[in-house]
CSV table of C-alpha atoms in Angstrom, one decimal:
chain,number,residue,atom,x,y,z
A,1,MET,CA,109.3,85.4,89.3
A,2,LYS,CA,106.8,87.1,86.9
A,3,GLN,CA,105.7,89.3,89.9
A,4,TYR,CA,109.1,90.7,90.3
A,5,HIS,CA,109.5,91.5,86.6
A,6,GLU,CA,106.1,93.2,86.6
A,7,LEU,CA,107.1,95.4,89.5
A,8,MET,CA,110.3,96.5,87.8
A,9,GLN,CA,108.4,97.3,84.6
A,10,HIS,CA,105.8,99.2,86.7
A,11,VAL,CA,108.5,101.4,88.2
A,12,LEU,CA,110.2,102.0,84.8
A,13,ASN,CA,106.8,103.1,83.4
A,14,ASN,CA,105.5,105.0,86.3
A,15,GLY,CA,108.4,105.9,88.6
A,16,ILE,CA,108.9,109.5,89.7
A,17,LYS,CA,112.5,110.8,89.7
A,18,LYS,CA,113.4,111.5,93.3
A,19,ASP,CA,116.6,112.5,95.2
A,20,ASP,CA,117.7,110.1,97.9
A,21,ARG,CA,120.1,109.7,100.8
A,22,THR,CA,122.9,108.3,98.7
A,23,GLY,CA,122.8,111.1,96.2
A,24,THR,CA,122.4,108.7,93.3
A,25,GLY,CA,118.8,109.4,92.4
A,26,THR,CA,116.0,107.0,91.8
A,27,LEU,CA,112.8,106.2,89.9
A,28,SER,CA,110.4,105.7,92.7
A,29,THR,CA,106.8,104.5,93.3
A,30,PHE,CA,105.0,104.1,96.6
A,31,GLY,CA,103.0,101.1,97.7
A,32,TYR,CA,103.2,97.7,95.9
A,33,GLN,CA,102.5,94.1,96.8
A,34,MET,CA,103.7,90.8,95.5
A,35,ARG,CA,102.6,87.3,96.5
A,36,TYR,CA,104.6,84.1,96.1
A,37,ASP,CA,103.1,80.6,96.6
A,38,LEU,CA,105.9,78.7,98.2
A,39,GLN,CA,104.3,75.4,97.2
A,40,GLN,CA,104.9,76.3,93.6
A,41,GLY,CA,108.7,76.6,93.8
A,42,PHE,CA,111.3,78.7,95.6
A,43,PRO,CA,111.3,82.4,94.5
A,44,LEU,CA,114.9,82.8,93.6
A,45,VAL,CA,115.3,85.2,90.6
A,46,THR,CA,116.2,83.3,87.4
A,47,THR,CA,116.8,86.2,85.0
A,48,LYS,CA,120.2,86.8,86.6
A,49,TYR,CA,122.3,84.8,89.0
A,50,VAL,CA,121.6,85.4,92.7
A,51,ASP,CA,124.2,83.8,95.1
A,52,TYR,CA,122.0,81.8,97.5
A,53,GLU,CA,124.9,81.1,99.8
A,54,LYS,CA,125.1,84.8,100.5
A,55,VAL,CA,121.3,85.1,101.0
A,56,LEU,CA,121.5,82.3,103.5
A,57,GLY,CA,124.6,83.7,105.2
A,58,GLU,CA,123.0,87.0,105.8
A,59,LEU,CA,119.9,85.4,107.2
A,60,LEU,CA,121.8,83.1,109.5
A,61,TRP,CA,123.8,86.1,110.8
A,62,MET,CA,120.7,88.0,111.6
A,63,LEU,CA,119.1,85.0,113.3
A,64,SER,CA,122.3,84.7,115.4
A,65,GLY,CA,121.5,88.1,117.0
A,66,SER,CA,124.8,89.6,115.8
A,67,SER,CA,125.1,93.2,114.7
A,68,ASN,CA,128.7,93.2,113.7
A,69,ALA,CA,129.6,93.3,110.0
A,70,ASN,CA,133.0,91.5,110.6
A,71,VAL,CA,131.1,88.5,112.0
A,72,CYS,CA,128.7,88.6,109.0
A,73,ALA,CA,131.6,88.6,106.6
A,74,GLU,CA,134.0,86.2,108.3
A,75,GLU,CA,131.6,83.7,109.8
A,76,TYR,CA,128.7,83.8,107.4
A,77,GLY,CA,130.4,84.9,104.1
A,78,PHE,CA,128.3,88.0,103.4
A,79,LYS,CA,130.4,91.1,103.1
A,80,THR,CA,128.0,93.8,101.9
A,81,TRP,CA,127.4,95.1,105.4
A,82,MET,CA,131.0,96.2,105.6
A,83,LEU,CA,129.9,99.2,103.5
A,84,TRP,CA,128.1,100.7,106.4
A,85,ALA,CA,130.1,99.4,109.3
A,86,GLY,CA,131.9,101.6,111.8
A,87,GLU,CA,134.9,100.9,113.9
A,88,ASN,CA,135.5,97.2,114.6
A,89,GLY,CA,132.6,96.3,112.2
A,90,GLU,CA,129.9,97.6,114.5
A,91,LEU,CA,126.6,98.5,112.9
A,92,GLY,CA,124.6,99.5,116.0
A,93,PRO,CA,121.4,97.6,117.1
A,94,VAL,CA,120.3,96.4,113.7
A,95,TYR,CA,118.2,93.5,112.6
A,96,GLY,CA,119.6,90.6,114.6
A,97,LYS,CA,119.8,92.6,117.8
A,98,GLN,CA,116.1,93.6,117.5
A,99,TRP,CA,114.9,90.1,116.5
A,100,ARG,CA,116.7,88.3,119.3
A,101,LYS,CA,117.4,90.9,122.0
A,102,TRP,CA,114.8,93.8,122.0
A,103,PRO,CA,115.5,95.9,125.1
A,104,GLN,CA,112.7,96.2,127.6
A,105,VAL,CA,113.2,98.7,130.5
A,106,LYS,CA,111.4,97.7,133.7
A,107,LYS,CA,110.8,100.1,136.6
A,108,HIS,CA,111.1,98.8,140.2
A,109,TYR,CA,109.3,100.3,143.1
A,110,GLU,CA,109.6,100.1,146.9
A,111,PRO,CA,106.6,98.5,148.8
A,112,ASN,CA,105.4,102.1,149.6
A,113,GLY,CA,105.2,102.9,145.9
A,114,VAL,CA,108.4,105.0,145.7
A,115,PHE,CA,110.5,104.4,142.6
A,116,SER,CA,113.6,102.4,143.4
A,117,HIS,CA,115.5,101.7,140.2
A,118,ALA,CA,115.2,100.6,136.6
A,119,SER,CA,116.6,97.5,134.9
A,120,THR,CA,116.7,96.2,131.3
A,121,ASP,CA,115.4,92.8,130.3
A,122,TYR,CA,115.5,91.5,126.7
A,123,ILE,CA,112.8,90.0,124.5
A,124,ASP,CA,113.7,87.3,122.0
A,125,GLN,CA,111.1,88.0,119.4
A,126,MET,CA,111.9,85.0,117.3
A,127,LYS,CA,111.6,82.5,120.1
A,128,ASP,CA,108.4,84.2,121.2
A,129,VAL,CA,106.7,84.1,117.8
A,130,ILE,CA,107.7,80.5,117.3
A,131,GLN,CA,106.1,79.6,120.6
A,132,GLN,CA,103.0,81.5,119.7
A,133,ILE,CA,102.7,79.8,116.4
A,134,LYS,CA,102.9,76.4,118.2
A,135,THR,CA,100.4,77.3,120.9
A,136,ASN,CA,98.1,79.9,119.5
A,137,PRO,CA,98.3,79.7,115.7
A,138,ASP,CA,95.2,81.7,115.1
A,139,SER,CA,96.7,84.8,116.8
A,140,ARG,CA,96.8,88.0,114.9
A,141,ARG,CA,99.8,89.1,116.8
A,142,LEU,CA,102.5,86.8,115.3
A,143,ILE,CA,104.7,89.8,114.6
A,144,VAL,CA,108.5,90.5,114.6
A,145,SER,CA,109.7,94.1,114.4
A,146,ALA,CA,113.1,95.5,113.7
A,147,TRP,CA,112.0,99.1,113.8
A,148,ASN,CA,112.8,100.1,117.4
A,149,VAL,CA,112.0,103.8,117.5
A,150,GLY,CA,114.1,104.4,120.5
A,151,GLU,CA,117.2,102.9,118.9
A,152,VAL,CA,116.9,103.9,115.2
A,153,ASP,CA,119.3,106.8,115.5
A,154,GLN,CA,122.0,104.4,116.8
A,155,MET,CA,121.8,102.2,113.7
A,156,ALA,CA,124.3,102.5,110.9
A,157,LEU,CA,121.4,101.8,108.5
A,158,PRO,CA,117.9,101.7,109.8
A,159,PRO,CA,116.1,98.5,108.8
A,160,CYS,CA,114.6,98.5,105.3
A,161,HIS,CA,112.7,95.2,105.8
A,162,MET,CA,111.3,96.4,109.1
A,163,MET,CA,108.4,94.2,110.2
A,164,PHE,CA,106.9,90.8,109.4
A,165,GLN,CA,103.8,88.9,110.4
A,166,PHE,CA,103.0,85.2,110.3
A,167,TYR,CA,99.7,83.6,109.5
A,168,VAL,CA,98.6,80.0,109.9
A,169,ALA,CA,95.8,78.4,108.0
A,170,ASN,CA,95.1,74.8,106.8
A,171,GLY,CA,98.3,73.6,108.2
A,172,ARG,CA,100.4,76.1,106.2
A,173,LEU,CA,102.5,79.0,107.4
A,174,SER,CA,102.5,82.3,105.5
A,175,CYS,CA,104.4,85.5,106.1
A,176,GLN,CA,103.9,89.1,105.1
A,177,LEU,CA,106.9,91.5,105.1
A,178,TYR,CA,106.6,95.2,105.2
A,179,GLN,CA,109.6,96.8,103.6
A,180,ARG,CA,109.8,100.6,103.9
A,181,SER,CA,112.6,101.0,101.2
A,182,ALA,CA,113.3,98.6,98.4
A,183,ASP,CA,116.3,98.7,96.0
A,184,LEU,CA,114.6,96.7,93.3
A,185,PHE,CA,117.6,95.6,91.2
A,186,LEU,CA,120.2,94.7,93.9
A,187,GLY,CA,118.4,94.3,97.2
A,188,VAL,CA,114.9,92.9,96.5
A,189,PRO,CA,115.9,89.6,95.0
A,190,TYR,CA,117.9,88.9,98.2
A,191,ASN,CA,115.0,90.0,100.4
A,192,ILE,CA,112.5,87.7,98.6
A,193,ALA,CA,114.8,84.7,98.9
A,194,SER,CA,115.7,85.5,102.5
A,195,TYR,CA,112.2,85.7,103.8
A,196,ALA,CA,111.0,82.7,101.7
A,197,THR,CA,113.8,80.8,103.4
A,198,LEU,CA,112.7,82.1,106.8
A,199,VAL,CA,109.2,80.8,106.2
A,200,HIS,CA,110.6,77.4,105.4
A,201,MET,CA,112.7,77.5,108.6
A,202,ILE,CA,109.8,78.5,110.9
A,203,ALA,CA,107.5,76.0,109.2
A,204,GLN,CA,110.1,73.3,109.9
A,205,VAL,CA,110.4,74.0,113.6
A,206,THR,CA,106.7,74.4,114.1
A,207,GLY,CA,105.6,71.3,112.1
A,208,LEU,CA,103.8,73.2,109.4
A,209,GLU,CA,103.9,73.3,105.6
A,210,VAL,CA,104.9,76.5,103.8
A,211,GLY,CA,102.2,78.8,102.5
A,212,GLU,CA,102.7,82.2,100.9
A,213,PHE,CA,105.3,84.9,101.2
A,214,VAL,CA,103.6,88.3,100.8
A,215,HIS,CA,105.9,91.1,100.0
A,216,THR,CA,104.6,94.6,100.7
A,217,LEU,CA,106.8,97.6,99.7
A,218,GLY,CA,106.7,101.2,100.6
A,219,ASP,CA,109.2,103.2,98.5
A,220,ALA,CA,109.9,100.8,95.7
A,221,HIS,CA,112.7,102.2,93.6
A,222,ILE,CA,115.3,101.7,90.8
A,223,TYR,CA,118.5,103.6,91.2
A,224,LEU,CA,119.2,105.7,88.1
A,225,ASN,CA,122.5,104.0,87.6
A,226,HIS,CA,120.7,100.6,87.5
A,227,VAL,CA,118.2,101.5,84.8
A,228,ASP,CA,120.2,99.9,81.9
A,229,GLN,CA,120.7,96.8,83.9
A,230,VAL,CA,117.0,96.5,84.7
A,231,LYS,CA,116.1,96.9,81.0
A,232,GLU,CA,118.6,94.1,80.2
A,233,GLN,CA,117.2,91.8,82.8
A,234,LEU,CA,113.6,92.4,81.6
A,235,GLN,CA,114.6,91.2,78.1
A,236,ARG,CA,115.6,87.8,79.5
A,237,GLU,CA,113.3,84.8,79.5
A,238,LEU,CA,112.0,83.6,82.9
A,239,LYS,CA,113.1,80.1,83.8
A,240,GLN,CA,111.5,77.4,86.0
A,241,LEU,CA,111.9,78.1,89.7
A,242,PRO,CA,114.2,75.9,91.8
A,243,GLU,CA,113.2,74.0,94.9
A,244,LEU,CA,114.5,74.5,98.4
A,245,PHE,CA,115.0,71.5,100.7
A,246,VAL,CA,115.4,72.1,104.4
A,247,SER,CA,116.7,69.4,106.8
A,248,SER,CA,113.8,67.7,108.6
A,249,GLU,CA,116.1,67.0,111.5
A,250,VAL,CA,116.3,70.5,112.8
A,251,GLU,CA,113.8,71.3,115.6
A,252,ASP,CA,115.2,74.6,117.0
A,253,ILE,CA,115.7,77.9,115.1
A,254,ASP,CA,119.2,78.3,116.6
A,255,ASP,CA,120.3,74.9,115.2
A,256,PHE,CA,120.2,75.7,111.5
A,257,ASP,CA,123.5,75.7,109.6
A,258,PHE,CA,124.5,76.0,105.9
A,259,ASP,CA,124.4,72.3,105.5
A,260,ASP,CA,120.7,72.1,106.3
A,261,PHE,CA,119.7,73.8,103.1
A,262,LYS,CA,119.8,72.6,99.5
A,263,ILE,CA,118.7,74.5,96.3
A,264,VAL,CA,117.8,72.1,93.5
A,265,GLY,CA,117.2,73.0,89.9
A,266,TYR,CA,118.6,76.5,89.9
A,267,ASP,CA,119.6,77.4,86.3
A,268,PRO,CA,119.7,81.2,86.1
A,269,HIS,CA,120.9,83.6,83.4
A,270,PRO,CA,124.3,85.1,84.0
A,271,ALA,CA,124.9,87.7,86.7
A,272,ILE,CA,124.4,91.4,85.9
A,273,LYS,CA,126.8,93.7,87.8
A,274,ALA,CA,125.7,97.0,89.3
A,275,LYS,CA,127.1,99.4,91.9
A,276,VAL,CA,125.7,99.5,95.5
A,277,SER,CA,124.6,103.0,96.5
A,278,VAL,CA,125.8,103.8,100.0
């Protein structure tokens, strides 16, 4: 995870103090990219403990298509989304809703060309991209987007990791994520592990090996109340990356469960606590 440490040091050295939506304040830089070769180990941060069960729970929740924080907490064990939830846990049409049920309005016309009515169909982006990877792996359109312009204002928190693209070469599947906003200390370790897991999952159901996870960041920031924690973490020695094993029995993206994943060799330094900015 040298790449991640280098990014945090870069922001400490070069970040500009900026105000932000939460009122906390940040050290911020714009535009940065990290690359992780998933053949060389699973990119789970070792200089502090990261709870992989929570990483996996949030990802499985998103893949389920749910946009309810209560479901995320009670069924998948990830409670952080409760911080932004409205009444009854609703978050609006966030990640899972866009991944699995992107609305598509269709206009219907009479035979004479006069408009009759409109109806709404839904696009399952995950199913579609998996089918494209299987049938047209050289496509440059292997893209899933969570940034639905027409629904952003209905979301409790617009997507930070907003679009990702797959790439197939030499029998390996790679993925590049564009993340518009990146909380480096708390959020990014989860984002890296989550999308690395997603690459393993999609590779499994498409019969490919894993390739690279490429992480492209827009506003990469350290909250001002995390600076001391970041400095503490940067003083710690990097350890060997663990390995992720995914069940070879799963053939459909909707059939994955917690028991299909196993992290081996994870020996991190102790956790470092910090406050989430809401």
